Amino acid sequence: GFENHMQIKQIAMGMLNPGELVTSHLHPDMDECYYFISGSGSMQLDNLKIELTGEQVINVPAGTYHSIECNEALRFFYLCLELKS
């Protein structure tokens, strides 16, 4: 059901401890999908701030600036999908 073909670039588990962060960045040709398992913090998507509280799934479309800030030990999986023409 996708218009463009996609290629899985990475599947990984991430862990952040309180006070750690992933600085703002973007991927011009790759979507990222996060599944937050536990912990708390926030995720910034361009100008939208999302509070992270327990189990959540968040998609970050290609070209979107995003960052993560940890308040309480965050554990998550993420999947990176590269868009192919």
Short mmCIF file of C-alpha atoms in Angstrom, two decimals:
data_model
loop_
_atom_site.label_atom_id
_atom_site.label_comp_id
_atom_site.label_asym_id
_atom_site.label_seq_id
_atom_site.Cartn_x
_atom_site.Cartn_y
_atom_site.Cartn_z
CA GLY A 1 0.00 0.00 0.00
CA PHE A 2 2.97 2.39 -0.16
CA GLU A 3 3.52 4.63 -3.19
CA ASN A 4 7.31 4.32 -2.91
CA HIS A 5 9.39 1.24 -2.28
CA MET A 6 11.15 1.10 1.08
CA GLN A 7 14.24 -0.69 2.32
CA ILE A 8 14.85 -1.50 5.98
CA LYS A 9 18.14 0.18 6.89
CA GLN A 10 18.30 -0.57 10.61
CA ILE A 11 16.43 -2.22 13.46
CA ALA A 12 17.86 -1.53 16.90
CA MET A 13 17.14 -1.13 20.58
CA GLY A 14 17.89 2.21 22.19
CA MET A 15 18.43 3.10 25.83
CA LEU A 16 18.74 6.55 27.38
CA ASN A 17 19.40 7.32 31.03
CA PRO A 18 17.97 10.32 32.88
CA GLY A 19 19.42 13.56 31.52
CA GLU A 20 20.67 11.99 28.28
CA LEU A 21 19.38 13.19 24.94
CA VAL A 22 19.50 12.60 21.24
CA THR A 23 20.22 15.99 19.66
CA SER A 24 18.01 17.39 16.92
CA HIS A 25 18.71 15.94 13.49
CA LEU A 26 16.88 14.80 10.35
CA HIS A 27 17.14 12.09 7.72
CA PRO A 28 16.31 13.41 4.23
CA ASP A 29 15.37 10.04 2.72
CA MET A 30 14.56 7.80 5.68
CA ASP A 31 11.53 7.39 7.95
CA GLU A 32 12.09 6.24 11.53
CA CYS A 33 9.51 4.43 13.59
CA TYR A 34 10.01 4.31 17.38
CA TYR A 35 8.34 1.92 19.82
CA PHE A 36 8.91 3.25 23.34
CA ILE A 37 8.70 0.40 25.84
CA SER A 38 9.23 2.12 29.18
CA GLY A 39 10.43 5.27 30.88
CA SER A 40 9.56 8.91 30.40
CA GLY A 41 10.82 11.95 28.59
CA SER A 42 9.88 13.90 25.50
CA MET A 43 10.34 13.79 21.76
CA GLN A 44 10.42 16.89 19.60
CA LEU A 45 9.21 16.58 15.97
CA ASP A 46 9.85 19.91 14.23
CA ASN A 47 7.63 22.23 16.36
CA LEU A 48 5.60 19.46 18.04
CA LYS A 49 6.61 18.24 21.51
CA ILE A 50 5.34 14.78 22.51
CA GLU A 51 5.50 13.63 26.13
CA LEU A 52 6.72 10.04 26.42
CA THR A 53 4.95 8.03 29.12
CA GLY A 54 5.11 4.27 28.77
CA GLU A 55 4.26 2.31 25.65
CA GLN A 56 3.97 4.50 22.55
CA VAL A 57 4.65 4.25 18.83
CA ILE A 58 5.83 7.38 17.02
CA ASN A 59 6.62 7.69 13.32
CA VAL A 60 9.15 10.31 12.21
CA PRO A 61 8.70 11.05 8.49
CA ALA A 62 11.76 11.69 6.32
CA GLY A 63 12.84 15.34 6.46
CA THR A 64 11.50 15.92 10.00
CA TYR A 65 13.84 17.35 12.62
CA HIS A 66 13.60 15.23 15.76
CA SER A 67 15.21 14.88 19.17
CA ILE A 68 14.64 12.84 22.34
CA GLU A 69 15.15 13.91 25.96
CA CYS A 70 15.09 11.37 28.79
CA ASN A 71 13.63 11.97 32.24
CA GLU A 72 13.36 8.38 33.48
CA ALA A 73 15.34 5.51 31.83
CA LEU A 74 13.87 5.25 28.33
CA ARG A 75 13.93 1.89 26.54
CA PHE A 76 12.83 1.72 22.91
CA PHE A 77 13.14 -0.05 19.58
CA TYR A 78 13.50 1.85 16.35
CA LEU A 79 13.18 0.87 12.72
CA CYS A 80 14.70 2.94 9.91
CA LEU A 81 13.09 2.74 6.45
CA GLU A 82 14.80 4.28 3.43
CA LEU A 83 12.49 5.54 0.70
CA LYS A 84 13.39 4.21 -2.76
CA SER A 85 12.12 5.67 -6.05
#
